Short mmCIF file of C-alpha atoms in Angstrom, two decimals:
data_model
loop_
_atom_site.label_atom_id
_atom_site.label_comp_id
_atom_site.label_asym_id
_atom_site.label_seq_id
_atom_site.Cartn_x
_atom_site.Cartn_y
_atom_site.Cartn_z
CA MET R 1 95.45 190.92 50.30
CA MET R 2 96.32 192.21 46.80
CA LYS R 3 99.71 193.37 48.09
CA GLY R 4 100.37 189.85 49.32
CA VAL R 5 99.48 188.38 45.93
CA VAL R 6 101.75 190.86 44.15
CA TYR R 7 104.59 190.19 46.61
CA ARG R 8 104.29 186.44 46.10
CA ALA R 9 104.24 186.96 42.34
CA LEU R 10 107.39 189.04 42.56
CA GLN R 11 109.01 186.37 44.70
CA ALA R 12 108.12 183.73 42.15
CA PHE R 13 109.47 185.90 39.33
CA ALA R 14 112.72 186.46 41.23
CA ALA R 15 113.03 182.72 41.77
CA LEU R 16 112.55 182.13 38.06
CA LEU R 17 115.26 184.68 37.30
CA MET R 18 117.63 182.85 39.66
CA VAL R 19 116.85 179.53 37.99
CA ALA R 20 117.37 181.10 34.57
CA ALA R 21 120.68 182.63 35.68
CA THR R 22 121.85 179.26 36.94
CA ALA R 23 120.76 177.59 33.71
CA ASN R 24 122.59 180.22 31.68
CA ALA R 25 125.74 179.69 33.76
CA VAL R 26 125.55 175.96 33.16
CA ALA R 27 125.02 176.50 29.44
CA ALA R 28 127.62 179.19 28.84
CA GLY R 29 130.28 178.07 31.25
CA TYR R 30 133.61 179.61 32.22
CA PHE R 31 136.34 181.39 30.30
CA ALA R 32 139.93 182.53 30.60
CA GLN R 33 140.78 185.97 29.27
CA GLN R 34 143.85 188.19 29.69
CA GLY R 35 145.04 186.19 32.66
CA LYS R 36 141.64 186.17 34.39
CA ILE R 37 138.99 183.56 35.14
CA LEU R 38 135.54 184.73 34.07
CA ASP R 39 132.06 183.36 34.65
CA ALA R 40 129.34 183.20 32.01
CA GLY R 41 128.39 186.82 32.63
CA GLY R 42 131.95 188.03 32.13
CA GLN R 43 132.52 188.66 35.83
CA GLU R 44 135.98 187.86 37.17
CA ILE R 45 136.31 185.06 39.68
CA GLN R 46 139.16 185.20 42.16
CA VAL R 47 139.92 181.54 42.79
CA ARG R 48 140.54 181.19 46.53
CA GLY R 49 140.98 177.46 46.46
CA ILE R 50 142.11 174.50 48.52
CA SER R 51 142.60 170.82 47.70
CA HIS R 52 140.71 168.19 49.68
CA HIS R 53 142.25 164.78 49.06
CA GLY R 54 140.96 161.29 49.76
CA PHE R 55 139.07 160.20 46.66
CA ASN R 56 142.53 159.55 45.17
CA SER R 57 143.75 157.33 48.00
CA PRO R 58 142.86 153.75 49.03
CA ILE R 59 139.95 155.02 51.16
CA LEU R 60 138.32 156.53 48.00
CA GLN R 61 136.47 159.18 50.01
CA PRO R 62 137.28 162.54 51.64
CA GLN R 63 139.82 162.31 54.44
CA PHE R 64 138.82 162.35 58.12
CA LEU R 65 135.22 161.20 57.82
CA TRP R 66 136.05 158.97 60.77
CA ALA R 67 136.01 162.14 62.90
CA MET R 68 134.13 164.76 60.86
CA GLY R 69 130.94 165.14 58.88
CA TRP R 70 131.33 165.53 55.12
CA LYS R 71 128.85 168.39 54.81
CA GLU R 72 130.45 170.15 57.75
CA GLN R 73 133.85 169.90 56.06
CA ILE R 74 132.54 171.74 52.99
CA ALA R 75 130.84 174.32 55.22
CA GLN R 76 134.04 174.89 57.22
CA ILE R 77 136.09 175.36 54.05
CA LYS R 78 133.58 177.94 52.84
CA GLY R 79 133.49 179.62 56.25
CA LEU R 80 137.27 180.08 56.19
CA GLY R 81 136.97 182.18 53.04
CA PHE R 82 137.75 179.62 50.36
CA ASN R 83 135.43 179.67 47.37
CA ALA R 84 136.85 176.73 45.39
CA ILE R 85 137.83 173.13 46.13
CA ARG R 86 140.13 170.95 44.05
CA VAL R 87 139.10 167.31 44.33
CA PRO R 88 141.66 164.65 43.32
CA PHE R 89 140.25 161.36 42.00
CA VAL R 90 141.51 158.17 40.30
CA PRO R 91 139.91 155.48 38.12
CA ASP R 92 139.07 153.43 41.23
CA THR R 93 136.86 156.33 42.35
CA LEU R 94 134.70 155.73 39.32
CA TYR R 95 134.71 151.94 39.15
CA SER R 96 135.12 150.47 42.62
CA THR R 97 131.94 148.77 43.84
CA THR R 98 133.09 148.39 47.45
CA PRO R 99 131.09 150.56 49.88
CA VAL R 100 133.26 153.33 51.26
CA ASN R 101 132.54 152.34 54.86
CA GLN R 102 134.22 149.00 54.09
CA LEU R 103 137.29 150.80 52.75
CA SER R 104 137.70 152.96 55.85
CA TYR R 105 135.81 153.59 59.06
CA ILE R 106 133.23 156.35 58.66
CA ASP R 107 131.44 157.86 61.63
CA PRO R 108 127.89 156.70 60.87
CA VAL R 109 126.30 159.36 63.04
CA LEU R 110 128.11 162.23 61.29
CA ASN R 111 127.87 160.68 57.82
CA PRO R 112 124.74 158.53 57.63
CA GLU R 113 124.15 159.32 53.94
CA LEU R 114 127.42 157.66 52.94
CA ILE R 115 126.99 154.26 54.56
CA GLY R 116 126.69 151.57 51.90
CA LYS R 117 127.54 153.95 49.06
CA THR R 118 130.19 153.27 46.42
CA PRO R 119 132.97 155.84 45.91
CA LEU R 120 131.22 157.21 42.80
CA GLN R 121 127.94 157.56 44.66
CA VAL R 122 129.77 159.45 47.40
CA LEU R 123 131.43 161.68 44.82
CA ASP R 124 127.98 162.37 43.36
CA LEU R 125 126.69 163.46 46.76
CA TRP R 126 129.82 165.50 47.50
CA MET R 127 129.73 167.35 44.17
CA ALA R 128 126.05 168.21 44.58
CA GLU R 129 126.55 169.49 48.12
CA ALA R 130 129.60 171.59 47.26
CA ASP R 131 127.66 173.08 44.37
CA ARG R 132 124.67 173.76 46.64
CA GLN R 133 126.95 175.58 49.08
CA GLY R 134 128.22 177.74 46.21
CA MET R 135 131.74 176.32 46.03
CA TYR R 136 133.53 176.22 42.68
CA ILE R 137 134.75 172.69 41.98
CA LEU R 138 137.86 171.58 40.10
CA LEU R 139 138.12 167.83 39.51
CA ASP R 140 141.73 166.65 39.36
CA PHE R 141 142.61 163.36 37.67
CA HIS R 142 145.36 162.64 40.16
CA SER R 143 146.84 159.31 39.08
CA VAL R 144 146.03 156.09 37.25
CA THR R 145 146.26 154.34 40.62
CA MET R 146 145.12 155.00 44.17
CA GLN R 147 148.38 153.53 45.46
CA LEU R 148 150.84 156.22 44.40
CA GLN R 149 151.44 159.24 42.17
CA TYR R 150 152.17 157.50 38.87
CA PRO R 151 154.34 159.51 36.45
CA THR R 152 152.21 159.00 33.34
CA TRP R 153 148.52 159.14 32.42
CA PHE R 154 148.73 155.60 31.05
CA LEU R 155 150.05 152.38 32.55
CA SER R 156 151.50 149.67 30.35
CA ASN R 157 154.22 148.06 32.46
CA PRO R 158 153.13 144.48 33.29
CA ALA R 159 154.78 144.78 36.69
CA ASP R 160 152.42 147.62 37.53
CA PHE R 161 149.11 146.08 36.42
CA ASN R 162 148.13 145.41 40.02
CA LEU R 163 148.14 149.15 40.67
CA VAL R 164 145.08 149.98 38.58
CA TYR R 165 141.43 149.31 39.28
CA ASN R 166 140.98 146.50 36.73
CA LYS R 167 144.44 144.88 36.98
CA GLN R 168 144.91 145.56 33.28
CA ALA R 169 146.77 148.13 31.26
CA TYR R 170 145.32 151.65 31.42
CA THR R 171 145.56 153.43 28.10
CA ARG R 172 145.53 157.03 26.92
CA GLU R 173 142.07 156.31 25.51
CA ASN R 174 140.89 155.03 28.91
CA TRP R 175 142.12 158.26 30.48
CA ALA R 176 140.28 160.44 27.95
CA ARG R 177 137.16 158.30 28.38
CA ASP R 178 137.16 158.77 32.16
CA LEU R 179 137.80 162.50 31.90
CA ALA R 180 134.88 162.84 29.50
CA PHE R 181 132.73 160.71 31.81
CA VAL R 182 133.09 163.05 34.80
CA ALA R 183 132.89 166.12 32.57
CA GLN R 184 129.48 165.03 31.33
CA ARG R 185 128.24 163.49 34.59
CA TYR R 186 128.49 166.75 36.51
CA ALA R 187 127.67 169.13 33.66
CA HIS R 188 124.43 170.13 35.40
CA LEU R 189 126.29 171.61 38.37
CA ALA R 190 126.67 175.37 37.94
CA HIS R 191 129.85 175.63 40.07
CA PHE R 192 131.71 172.75 38.40
CA PHE R 193 134.14 174.93 36.48
CA GLY R 194 137.13 172.88 35.42
CA ILE R 195 139.09 169.65 35.10
CA ASP R 196 142.80 169.30 35.90
CA LEU R 197 143.88 166.75 33.29
CA TYR R 198 146.65 164.95 35.19
CA ASN R 199 148.60 165.57 38.34
CA GLU R 200 152.34 166.20 38.09
CA PRO R 201 153.45 164.22 35.02
CA HIS R 202 157.13 163.40 35.50
CA GLY R 203 159.79 160.74 35.03
CA SER R 204 160.07 159.84 31.34
CA VAL R 205 157.58 162.56 30.44
CA ARG R 206 158.71 165.44 28.23
CA TRP R 207 156.69 168.46 27.18
CA SER R 208 157.18 167.48 23.53
CA SER R 209 159.96 166.56 21.14
CA GLY R 210 163.49 167.93 21.47
CA ASP R 211 165.30 165.64 23.87
CA THR R 212 167.42 163.29 21.77
CA ASN R 213 167.39 160.80 24.64
CA ALA R 214 163.57 160.74 24.89
CA THR R 215 161.96 160.44 21.49
CA ASN R 216 158.97 158.17 22.14
CA PRO R 217 155.90 160.37 21.52
CA VAL R 218 153.76 158.43 23.99
CA TYR R 219 155.56 160.40 26.72
CA PHE R 220 154.93 163.84 25.19
CA TRP R 221 152.71 165.77 27.59
CA LYS R 222 151.72 168.54 25.18
CA GLU R 223 150.17 166.14 22.69
CA ALA R 224 148.51 164.08 25.42
CA ALA R 225 146.99 167.16 27.06
CA GLU R 226 145.62 168.32 23.72
CA PHE R 227 144.07 164.89 23.12
CA ALA R 228 142.46 164.81 26.57
CA SER R 229 141.23 168.39 26.44
CA ALA R 230 139.40 167.69 23.18
CA ALA R 231 137.56 164.81 24.86
CA VAL R 232 136.62 166.94 27.88
CA LEU R 233 135.36 169.90 25.84
CA ALA R 234 133.37 167.62 23.54
CA ALA R 235 131.63 166.20 26.61
CA ASN R 236 131.21 169.53 28.42
CA PRO R 237 132.22 172.70 26.55
CA ARG R 238 131.53 174.94 29.54
CA LEU R 239 134.57 173.73 31.48
CA LEU R 240 138.03 175.20 31.83
CA ILE R 241 140.99 172.93 31.07
CA PHE R 242 143.71 173.03 33.74
CA VAL R 243 147.06 171.81 32.43
CA GLU R 244 150.03 171.29 34.73
CA GLY R 245 153.63 171.71 33.71
CA SER R 246 156.10 168.89 33.27
CA ASN R 247 159.66 168.30 34.32
CA GLY R 248 162.56 169.44 32.14
CA ASN R 249 162.22 169.07 28.38
CA TYR R 250 166.03 168.98 27.88
CA ASP R 251 165.65 170.29 24.36
CA GLY R 252 168.46 172.84 24.33
CA VAL R 253 165.99 175.73 24.22
CA GLU R 254 164.63 175.92 27.75
CA ASN R 255 166.87 176.42 30.77
CA SER R 256 166.87 172.84 32.04
CA ASN R 257 169.24 173.72 34.88
CA ILE R 258 166.58 175.51 36.92
CA PRO R 259 165.58 173.30 39.87
CA MET R 260 162.00 172.15 39.22
CA ASN R 261 159.17 170.51 41.10
CA TRP R 262 156.92 168.04 39.34
CA GLY R 263 154.27 170.00 37.43
CA GLU R 264 156.19 173.29 37.62
CA ASN R 265 157.88 173.75 34.24
CA PHE R 266 156.04 175.62 31.48
CA GLN R 267 159.08 176.97 29.65
CA PRO R 268 158.30 175.13 26.37
CA GLN R 269 154.86 176.77 26.28
CA ALA R 270 156.70 179.85 24.94
CA TYR R 271 157.85 178.08 21.75
CA LYS R 272 155.71 174.93 21.59
CA PRO R 273 152.36 176.23 22.88
CA LEU R 274 149.44 174.01 23.71
CA SER R 275 146.86 173.73 20.95
CA ILE R 276 143.94 174.23 23.33
CA PRO R 277 141.54 177.17 22.93
CA ASN R 278 143.07 180.09 24.84
CA ASP R 279 139.74 181.02 26.37
CA LYS R 280 139.54 177.55 27.92
CA LEU R 281 143.18 177.02 28.88
CA VAL R 282 144.50 177.46 32.42
CA LEU R 283 148.18 176.95 33.17
CA SER R 284 148.33 175.37 36.61
CA PRO R 285 151.89 175.00 38.00
CA HIS R 286 152.73 173.20 41.23
CA THR R 287 155.54 174.51 43.38
CA TYR R 288 156.75 173.55 46.83
CA GLY R 289 159.34 174.60 49.35
CA PRO R 290 161.96 172.77 51.40
CA ASP R 291 159.51 170.75 53.51
CA VAL R 292 158.56 168.81 50.37
CA PHE R 293 161.73 168.82 48.27
CA MET R 294 165.06 170.47 49.08
CA LYS R 295 166.09 172.15 45.84
CA SER R 296 169.61 173.43 45.42
CA SER R 297 168.09 176.90 45.14
CA PHE R 298 167.03 176.49 48.79
CA SER R 299 170.00 174.67 50.26
CA SER R 300 173.05 176.21 48.62
CA ALA R 301 172.02 179.71 47.53
CA SER R 302 173.46 182.49 49.65
CA ASN R 303 170.68 184.86 48.60
CA PHE R 304 167.70 182.58 49.42
CA PRO R 305 164.82 183.43 49.09
CA PHE R 306 165.55 186.44 46.87
CA ASN R 307 166.95 184.13 44.18
CA LEU R 308 163.61 182.40 43.66
CA ALA R 309 161.62 185.04 41.78
CA ALA R 310 163.72 184.66 38.64
CA ASP R 311 163.13 180.89 38.65
CA TRP R 312 159.37 181.31 39.14
CA ASP R 313 159.29 183.85 36.32
CA ALA R 314 161.09 181.51 33.94
CA LEU R 315 159.04 178.43 34.84
CA PHE R 316 155.55 179.93 34.77
CA GLY R 317 155.23 183.52 35.97
CA LYS R 318 156.10 185.14 32.64
CA PHE R 319 152.90 183.73 31.13
CA SER R 320 150.58 185.45 33.61
CA PRO R 321 149.84 188.62 31.58
CA THR R 322 148.50 186.65 28.60
CA HIS R 323 147.36 183.33 30.09
CA ALA R 324 145.27 182.42 33.08
CA VAL R 325 147.80 181.11 35.61
CA VAL R 326 146.23 179.39 38.62
CA ILE R 327 148.67 177.83 41.09
CA GLY R 328 147.42 174.26 41.35
CA GLU R 329 149.36 173.30 44.48
CA PHE R 330 151.65 174.96 46.97
CA GLY R 331 152.08 174.58 50.71
CA GLY R 332 154.17 173.07 53.47
CA TYR R 333 154.12 172.60 57.22
CA TYR R 334 154.85 176.32 57.72
CA GLY R 335 157.08 175.94 60.77
CA PRO R 336 156.73 172.55 62.46
CA GLY R 337 158.11 170.57 59.51
CA PRO R 338 161.61 169.25 58.79
CA SER R 339 162.95 172.54 57.42
CA GLY R 340 161.46 174.64 60.21
CA GLN R 341 161.63 178.39 59.59
CA GLN R 342 162.99 177.87 56.08
CA ASP R 343 159.57 176.71 54.87
CA VAL R 344 157.94 179.74 56.48
CA THR R 345 160.43 181.94 54.63
CA TRP R 346 159.69 180.11 51.37
CA GLN R 347 155.91 180.35 51.63
CA ASN R 348 156.06 184.02 52.62
CA ALA R 349 158.35 184.76 49.66
CA PHE R 350 156.10 182.87 47.25
CA VAL R 351 152.97 184.69 48.35
CA GLN R 352 154.77 188.02 48.02
CA TYR R 353 155.91 187.01 44.53
CA LEU R 354 152.34 186.15 43.50
CA ARG R 355 151.09 189.47 44.87
CA ASP R 356 153.77 191.36 42.96
CA LYS R 357 152.87 189.51 39.74
CA GLY R 358 149.14 190.03 40.21
CA ILE R 359 148.53 186.27 40.37
CA ARG R 360 145.79 185.93 42.99
CA ASN R 361 144.27 182.60 41.89
CA SER R 362 145.47 179.43 43.61
CA PHE R 363 144.66 176.13 45.28
CA TYR R 364 146.50 175.56 48.56
CA TRP R 365 147.52 172.02 49.49
CA CYS R 366 145.59 171.02 51.52
CA TYR R 367 142.61 170.88 53.93
CA ALA R 368 143.18 167.73 56.02
CA PRO R 369 146.30 167.39 58.22
CA ASN R 370 147.41 163.92 57.08
CA SER R 371 149.33 164.91 53.97
CA GLY R 372 153.02 164.09 54.17
CA GLY R 373 155.32 167.03 53.50
CA THR R 374 152.69 169.71 54.04
CA GLY R 375 150.14 169.01 56.74
CA GLY R 376 146.92 170.91 56.21
CA ILE R 377 144.89 173.98 57.02
CA LEU R 378 143.72 171.85 59.94
CA ASP R 379 146.30 170.63 62.44
CA ASP R 380 146.40 167.13 63.91
CA ASN R 381 143.77 168.14 66.47
CA LEU R 382 141.55 169.47 63.67
CA ASN R 383 142.08 173.06 64.75
CA VAL R 384 142.46 175.69 62.04
CA ARG R 385 146.03 176.83 61.38
CA LEU R 386 145.43 180.56 61.77
CA ASP R 387 148.96 181.37 60.63
CA LYS R 388 148.41 179.61 57.30
CA MET R 389 145.05 181.33 56.91
CA ALA R 390 146.64 184.73 57.56
CA LEU R 391 149.15 184.00 54.80
CA LEU R 392 146.41 183.09 52.35
CA GLN R 393 144.39 186.17 53.24
CA GLN R 394 147.43 188.23 52.26
CA LEU R 395 147.42 186.50 48.89
CA TRP R 396 143.70 187.08 48.46
CA GLY R 397 144.06 190.76 49.35
CA GLN R 398 141.91 190.53 52.46
#
């Protein structure tokens, strides 16, 4: 009898230790150091991530809930070996009052908890469940509108007012407010480890000053990212700040002739670095192959894909020894897409490049199959693409 009492006491003590460890993780947060992602205890985290889109689209909920259960999706992602999920969202996710089952059909048997819930209420449930299952969560402010990938983090063009949730202009201050809102709202979740400030700024955007043809500072990404990061860290200092690259800065210093994807170019970071605490800053480039965008370095280079490593080095790879570099998006159809074997060659070459550079942290795009230009880890029949998984396991070192 006494043994049983002692055993139960030990069990209770162990449970208290687990609660205390979780509380400490929430309090202390996550850090970047010498190119690594660290938890509160200083242990390195290898980010084996995938994006799961839907909260950023007109359905304002995870994709494929018409055929799958939301909890089962998270469990399948975990079962495949991923330990992190990047979740794109938009202002509508936070402010729409329309129940998600009125925005898109949801299987009520597989997803009874979501019926009648607003997008924000669904995001609340999703975040809590992903955290419960031990998945690291990166929230990605994907666009100011659920209709398309808008080039800037603000929207002032009167012709575009109908694209945002309130049919009014969306300001830089609105953006920072909404980032701080989610940073604080989910601060109690131990596995909520970062916010990606804005997805693929492009168009009129420049990293900072230098282009004599683009002098309006409202389009300077460096200054905007610094402004937003301050708001996020004030609301939740435990988070990491993921910053994507921009398109060319055309300042006469960088090599603006390198073919670039949106979100890929960090060259100005070398001479106009972000004023964000280094232990909180994550550089998160996006790069894609010929299924998404046919660069001249794919189509007209006789030495493809061996010509690509120098471009990747210049755009972001050279920062990996001193900064945490986490690939925010890469992917493609890997065979059945428009470029066929060329995309397979590209993805294989990119994974080998990352292995050679020691960059093992990434988010693959994406989980669900209905993403144009890439498909998903699941095919159209919701079967796992084992070839894509084998590629990612190479990257992870498994």
